Coordinates of C-alpha atoms and ligand atoms in Angstrom, one line a residue:
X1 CA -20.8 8.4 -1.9
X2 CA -18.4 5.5 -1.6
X3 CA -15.2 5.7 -2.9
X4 CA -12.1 3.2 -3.6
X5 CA -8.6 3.9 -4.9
X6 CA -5.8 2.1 -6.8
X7 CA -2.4 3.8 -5.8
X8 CA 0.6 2.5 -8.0
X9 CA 3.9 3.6 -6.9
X10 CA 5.9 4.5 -10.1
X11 CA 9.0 2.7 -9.5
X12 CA 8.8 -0.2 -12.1
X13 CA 6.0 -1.1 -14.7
X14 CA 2.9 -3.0 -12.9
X15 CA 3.1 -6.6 -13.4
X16 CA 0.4 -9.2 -14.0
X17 CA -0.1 -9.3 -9.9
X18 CA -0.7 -5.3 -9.2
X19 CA -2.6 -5.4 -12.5
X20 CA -4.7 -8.2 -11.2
X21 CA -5.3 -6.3 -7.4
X22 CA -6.4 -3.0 -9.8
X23 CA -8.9 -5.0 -11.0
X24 CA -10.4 -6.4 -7.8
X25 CA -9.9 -2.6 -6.3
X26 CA -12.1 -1.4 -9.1
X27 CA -14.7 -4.6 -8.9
X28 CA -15.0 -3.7 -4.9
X29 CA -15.5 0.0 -5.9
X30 CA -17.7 -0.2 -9.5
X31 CA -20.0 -3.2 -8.0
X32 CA -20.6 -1.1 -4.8
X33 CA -21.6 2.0 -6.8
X34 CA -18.3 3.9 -5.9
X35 CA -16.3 6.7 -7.0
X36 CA -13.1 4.7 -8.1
X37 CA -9.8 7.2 -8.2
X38 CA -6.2 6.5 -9.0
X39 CA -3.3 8.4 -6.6
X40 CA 0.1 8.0 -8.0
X41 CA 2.3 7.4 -4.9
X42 CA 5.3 9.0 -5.7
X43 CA 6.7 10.2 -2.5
X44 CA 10.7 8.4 -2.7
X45 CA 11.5 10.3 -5.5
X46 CA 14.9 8.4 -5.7
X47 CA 12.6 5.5 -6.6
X48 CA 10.3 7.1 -9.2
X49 CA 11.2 6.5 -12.6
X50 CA 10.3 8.8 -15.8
X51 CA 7.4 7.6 -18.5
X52 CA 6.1 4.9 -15.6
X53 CA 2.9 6.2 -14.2
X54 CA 2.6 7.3 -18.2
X55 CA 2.9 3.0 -18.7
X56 CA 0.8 2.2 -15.8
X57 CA -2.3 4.7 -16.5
X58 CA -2.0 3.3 -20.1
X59 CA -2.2 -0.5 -18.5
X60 CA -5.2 -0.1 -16.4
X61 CA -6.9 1.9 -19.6
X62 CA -6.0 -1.1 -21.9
X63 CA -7.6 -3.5 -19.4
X64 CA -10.7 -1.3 -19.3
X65 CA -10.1 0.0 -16.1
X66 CA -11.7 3.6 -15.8
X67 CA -11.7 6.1 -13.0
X68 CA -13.3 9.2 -11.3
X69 CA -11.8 12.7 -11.7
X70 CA -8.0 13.7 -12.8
X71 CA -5.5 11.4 -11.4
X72 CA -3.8 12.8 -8.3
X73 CA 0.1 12.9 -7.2
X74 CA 0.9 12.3 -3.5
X75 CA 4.0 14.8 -4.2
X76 CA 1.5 17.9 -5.1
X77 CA 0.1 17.2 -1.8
X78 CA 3.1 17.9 0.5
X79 CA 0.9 20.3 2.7
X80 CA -1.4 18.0 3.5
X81 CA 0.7 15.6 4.6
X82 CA 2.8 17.8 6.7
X83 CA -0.2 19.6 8.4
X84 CA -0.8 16.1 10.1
X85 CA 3.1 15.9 11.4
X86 CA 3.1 19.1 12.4
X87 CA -0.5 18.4 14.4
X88 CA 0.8 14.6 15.7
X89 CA 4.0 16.7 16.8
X90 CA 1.6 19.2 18.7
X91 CA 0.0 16.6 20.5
X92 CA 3.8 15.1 21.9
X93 CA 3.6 11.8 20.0
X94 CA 6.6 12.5 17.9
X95 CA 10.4 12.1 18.4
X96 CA 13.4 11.8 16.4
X97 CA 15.5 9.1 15.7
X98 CA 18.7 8.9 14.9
X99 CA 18.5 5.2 14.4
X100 CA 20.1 3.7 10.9
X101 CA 19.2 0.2 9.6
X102 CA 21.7 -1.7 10.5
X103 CA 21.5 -0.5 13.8
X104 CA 17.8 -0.9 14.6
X105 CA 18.5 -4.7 12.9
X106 CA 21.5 -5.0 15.4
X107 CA 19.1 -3.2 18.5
X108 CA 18.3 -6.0 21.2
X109 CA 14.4 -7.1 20.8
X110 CA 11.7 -4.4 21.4
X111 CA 10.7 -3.3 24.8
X112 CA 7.0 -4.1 24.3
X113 CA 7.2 -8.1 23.8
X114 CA 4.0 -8.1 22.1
X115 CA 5.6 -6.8 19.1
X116 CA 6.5 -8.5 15.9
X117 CA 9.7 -9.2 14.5
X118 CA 11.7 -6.2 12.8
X119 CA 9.4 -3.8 15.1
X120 CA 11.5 -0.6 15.9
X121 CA 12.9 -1.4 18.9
X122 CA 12.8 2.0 21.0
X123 CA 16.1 3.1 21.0
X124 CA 15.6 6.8 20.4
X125 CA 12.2 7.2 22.6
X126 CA 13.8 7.9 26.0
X127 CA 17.1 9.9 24.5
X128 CA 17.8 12.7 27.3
X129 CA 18.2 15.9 25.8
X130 CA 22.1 15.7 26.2
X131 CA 22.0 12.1 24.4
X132 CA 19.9 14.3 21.7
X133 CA 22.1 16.8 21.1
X134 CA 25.1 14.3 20.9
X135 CA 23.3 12.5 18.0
X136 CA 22.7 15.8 16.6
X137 CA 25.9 16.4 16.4
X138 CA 26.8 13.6 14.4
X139 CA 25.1 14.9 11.3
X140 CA 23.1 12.5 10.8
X141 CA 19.4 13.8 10.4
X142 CA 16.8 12.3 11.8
X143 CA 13.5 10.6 11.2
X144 CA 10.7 11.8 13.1
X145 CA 8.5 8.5 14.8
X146 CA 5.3 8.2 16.1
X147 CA 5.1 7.1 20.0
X148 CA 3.0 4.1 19.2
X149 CA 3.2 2.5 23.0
X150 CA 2.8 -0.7 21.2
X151 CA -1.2 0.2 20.8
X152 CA -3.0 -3.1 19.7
X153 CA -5.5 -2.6 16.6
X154 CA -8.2 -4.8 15.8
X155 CA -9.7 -4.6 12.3
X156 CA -12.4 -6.7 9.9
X157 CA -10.6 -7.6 6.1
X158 CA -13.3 -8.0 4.0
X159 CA -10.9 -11.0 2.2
X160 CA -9.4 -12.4 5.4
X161 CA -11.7 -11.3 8.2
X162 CA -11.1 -10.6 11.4
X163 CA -7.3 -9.1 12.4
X164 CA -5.4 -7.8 15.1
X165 CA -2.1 -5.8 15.5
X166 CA 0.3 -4.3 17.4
X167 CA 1.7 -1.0 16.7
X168 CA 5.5 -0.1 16.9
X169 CA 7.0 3.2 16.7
X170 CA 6.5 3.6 13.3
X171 CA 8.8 6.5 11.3
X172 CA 6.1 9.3 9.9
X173 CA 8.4 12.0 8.5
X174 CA 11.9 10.1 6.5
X175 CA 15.6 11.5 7.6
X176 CA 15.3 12.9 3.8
X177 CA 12.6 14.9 4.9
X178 CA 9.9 13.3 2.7
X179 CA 6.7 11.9 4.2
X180 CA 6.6 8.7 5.2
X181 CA 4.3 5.8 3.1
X182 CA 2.1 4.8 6.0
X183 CA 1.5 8.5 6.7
X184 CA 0.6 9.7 3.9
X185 CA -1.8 7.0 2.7
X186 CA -3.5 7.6 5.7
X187 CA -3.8 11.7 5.1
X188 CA -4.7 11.3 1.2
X189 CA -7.2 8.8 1.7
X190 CA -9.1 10.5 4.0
X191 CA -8.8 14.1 2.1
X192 CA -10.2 12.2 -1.3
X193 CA -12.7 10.6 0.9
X194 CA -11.5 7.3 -0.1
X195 CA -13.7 4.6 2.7
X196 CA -12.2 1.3 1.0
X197 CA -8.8 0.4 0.7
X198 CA -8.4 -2.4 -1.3
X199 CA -4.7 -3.6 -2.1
X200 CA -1.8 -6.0 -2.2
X201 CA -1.9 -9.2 0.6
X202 CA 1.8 -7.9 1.0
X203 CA 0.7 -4.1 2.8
X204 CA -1.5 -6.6 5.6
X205 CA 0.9 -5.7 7.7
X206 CA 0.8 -2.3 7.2
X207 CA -3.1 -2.0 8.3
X208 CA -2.8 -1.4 12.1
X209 CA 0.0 1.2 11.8
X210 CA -2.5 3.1 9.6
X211 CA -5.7 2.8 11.6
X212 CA -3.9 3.8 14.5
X213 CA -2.8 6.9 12.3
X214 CA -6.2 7.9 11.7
X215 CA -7.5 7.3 14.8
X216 CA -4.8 9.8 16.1
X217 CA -5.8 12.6 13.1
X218 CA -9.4 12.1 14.1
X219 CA -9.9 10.9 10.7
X220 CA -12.6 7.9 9.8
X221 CA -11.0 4.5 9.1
X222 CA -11.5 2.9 5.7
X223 CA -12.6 -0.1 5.5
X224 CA -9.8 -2.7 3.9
X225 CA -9.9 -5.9 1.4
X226 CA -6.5 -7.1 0.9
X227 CA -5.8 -9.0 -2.3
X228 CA -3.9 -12.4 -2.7
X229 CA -0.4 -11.8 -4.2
X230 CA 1.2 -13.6 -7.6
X231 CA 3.7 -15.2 -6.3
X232 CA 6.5 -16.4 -9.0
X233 CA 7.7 -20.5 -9.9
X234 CA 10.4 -19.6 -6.7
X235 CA 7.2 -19.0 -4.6
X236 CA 8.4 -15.2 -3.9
X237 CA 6.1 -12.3 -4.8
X238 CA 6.2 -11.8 -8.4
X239 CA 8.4 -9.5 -10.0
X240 CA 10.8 -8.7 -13.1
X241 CA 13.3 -11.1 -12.5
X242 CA 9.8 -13.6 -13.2
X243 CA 10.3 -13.3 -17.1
X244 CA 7.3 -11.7 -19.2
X245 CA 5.1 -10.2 -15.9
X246 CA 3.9 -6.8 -17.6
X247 CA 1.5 -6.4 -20.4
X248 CA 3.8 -5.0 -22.5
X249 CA 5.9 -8.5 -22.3
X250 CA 2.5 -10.3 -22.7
X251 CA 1.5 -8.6 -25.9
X252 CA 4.8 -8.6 -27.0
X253 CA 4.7 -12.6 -26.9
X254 CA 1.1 -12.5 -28.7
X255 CA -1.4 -11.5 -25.6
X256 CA -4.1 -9.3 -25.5
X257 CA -5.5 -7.1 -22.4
X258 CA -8.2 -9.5 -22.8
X259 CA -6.5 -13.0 -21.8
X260 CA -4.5 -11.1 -19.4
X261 CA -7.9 -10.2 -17.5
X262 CA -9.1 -13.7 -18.1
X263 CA -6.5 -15.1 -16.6
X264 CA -6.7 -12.6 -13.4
X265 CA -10.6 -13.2 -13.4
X266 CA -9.9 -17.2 -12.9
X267 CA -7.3 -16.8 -10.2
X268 CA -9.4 -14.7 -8.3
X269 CA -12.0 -17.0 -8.5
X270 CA -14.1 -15.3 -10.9
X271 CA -14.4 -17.5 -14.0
X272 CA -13.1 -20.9 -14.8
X273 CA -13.1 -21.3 -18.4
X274 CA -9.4 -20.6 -19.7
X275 CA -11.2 -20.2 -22.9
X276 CA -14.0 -17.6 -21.9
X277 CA -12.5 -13.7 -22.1
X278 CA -15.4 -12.4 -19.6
X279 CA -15.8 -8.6 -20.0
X280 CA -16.2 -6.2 -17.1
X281 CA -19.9 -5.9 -16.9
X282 CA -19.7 -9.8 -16.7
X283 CA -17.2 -9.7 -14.0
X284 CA -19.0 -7.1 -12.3
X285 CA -22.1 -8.9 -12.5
X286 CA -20.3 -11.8 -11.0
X287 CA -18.5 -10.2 -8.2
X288 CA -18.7 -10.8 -4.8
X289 CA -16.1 -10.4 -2.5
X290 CA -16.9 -14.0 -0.2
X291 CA -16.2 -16.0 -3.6
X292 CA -12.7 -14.2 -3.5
X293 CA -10.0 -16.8 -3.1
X294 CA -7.9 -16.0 0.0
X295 CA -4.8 -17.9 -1.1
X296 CA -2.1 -16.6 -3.4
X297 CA -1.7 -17.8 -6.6
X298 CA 1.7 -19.3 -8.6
X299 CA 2.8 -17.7 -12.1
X300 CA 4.4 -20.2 -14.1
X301 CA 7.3 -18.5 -15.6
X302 CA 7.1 -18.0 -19.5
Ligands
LIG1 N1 1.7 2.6 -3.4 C1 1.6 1.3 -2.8 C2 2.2 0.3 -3.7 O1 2.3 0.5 -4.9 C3 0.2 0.9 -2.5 C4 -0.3 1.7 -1.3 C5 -1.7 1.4 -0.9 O2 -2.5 0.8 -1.7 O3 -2.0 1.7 0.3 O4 2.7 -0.7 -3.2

């Protein structure tokens, strides 16, 4: 059976922009017949923060937003994701890196030219084992990353068709220890039997790493839709800073769940009356994913 996901970090309350790709994840999934799930992503536990899933579970229910089985927590599922280290490891595509921020900002470019800007730029891949154990020495743990050999990935986005990447050496296991995002999205998915990922414009990027993840665990590749961004007055993606971008800050100036989902059925390009508060069986009956508009859309602040 098909399947689709929403997976909210808990780091901060959702704001009219994740609420508003939660919807299109569950119109993709409940149009298509699919099992819809939720996955709380709450791997950086120095970034989780206590009673937010509570407030996000409690946003997508207000909006109408129901899912398939008992939500899941990517921490609970720590074996999982270190089975598929441990079996990348086996197969000699792993190595650590010593590498801090500021150094890999500092690095000269990356050895592969195809790759983008920011790409990891290789400095720990050829270490000799006495260079190793120098580093080692120095304290500083490392991160474990994959040997990518800059591995171009081509892919088909439901939203913005066809797309093509180029793989750096992308980190799989944190120097804390914890699994890395792209790593773990991949593993979960795949366990839950998740086929369509359907998500933020701003994890595009993200795509090819992923694929390229599966491919390596033998695991099926989902397909992927990825959703326009709310982008704020400053033209940056939404957030806080934006004024009253949650649903507790809109019902607190006079809003229901109800405009809020009229006003993210417009801007995707699902209604058009500011004045119509179209329910979910009219949205779903509405839906298709080629009337989806591809650019991002502008919150006025307020
Ligand atoms: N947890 C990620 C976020 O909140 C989303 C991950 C995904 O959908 O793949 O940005």
């Amino acid at each position: 059976m098909p399947c689709g996901r929403y997976a909210p970090s808990p780091t901060g309350p959702l704001h009219v922009g994740n609420l508003r790709t939660a919807l299109a994840a569950w119109l993709f999934a409940r149009s298509d017949g699919a099992r819809f799930l939720v996955r709380v992503e709450d791997l950086d536990a120095s970034r989780v923060r206590p009673g937010i899933e509570e407030a996000q579970l409690a946003d997508l229910a207000a909006l109408g937003l129901d899912h398939d089985g008992p939500v899941v927590r990517q921490s609970e599922r720590r074996a999982l994701h270190d089975a598929a280290i441990e079996r990348l490891d086996r197969d000699g595509l792993l190595y650590p890196c010593f590498c801090t921020r500021a150094e890999i900002r500092e690095a000269a470019s990356a050895p592969h030219g195809a790759l983008p800007e920011g790409a990891y730029p290789g400095t720990c891949a050829t270490l000799t084992a006495a260079q190793r154990a120098q580093r080692e020495r120095g304290g500083r743990p490392p991160a474990l990353r994959l040997r990518a050999e800059a591995a171009p990935i081509s892919f088909t986005d439901r939203i913005h068709g066809g797309r093509h990447g180029v793989v750096d050496d992308l980190v799989v296991r944190r120097n804390d220890g914890a699994p890395a995002y792209n790593l773990a999205v991949v593993v979960d998915d795949a366990d839950q039997g998740v086929d369509e990922v359907v998500r933020g414009n701003d994890l595009l990027e993200t795509t090819p790493r992923q694929l390229l993840l599966a491919d390596l665990l033998g695991l099926p590749r989902p397909a992927h839709a990825h959703v326009p961004l709310v982008l704020g007055p400053d033209g940056k993606r939404l957030a806080k800073r934006h004024g009253a971008v949650t649903l507790a800050d809109r019902v607190a100036a006079g809003e229901t769940p109800a405009d809020m989902r009229s006003w993210c059925a417009r801007t995707l390009g699902l209604a058009a009356d500011p004045a119509e508060r179209p329910d979910l069986d009219t949205l779903l009956a509405r839906f298709d994913p080629a009337r989806l508009r591809r650019e991002p859309t502008t919150r006025d602040a307020g």
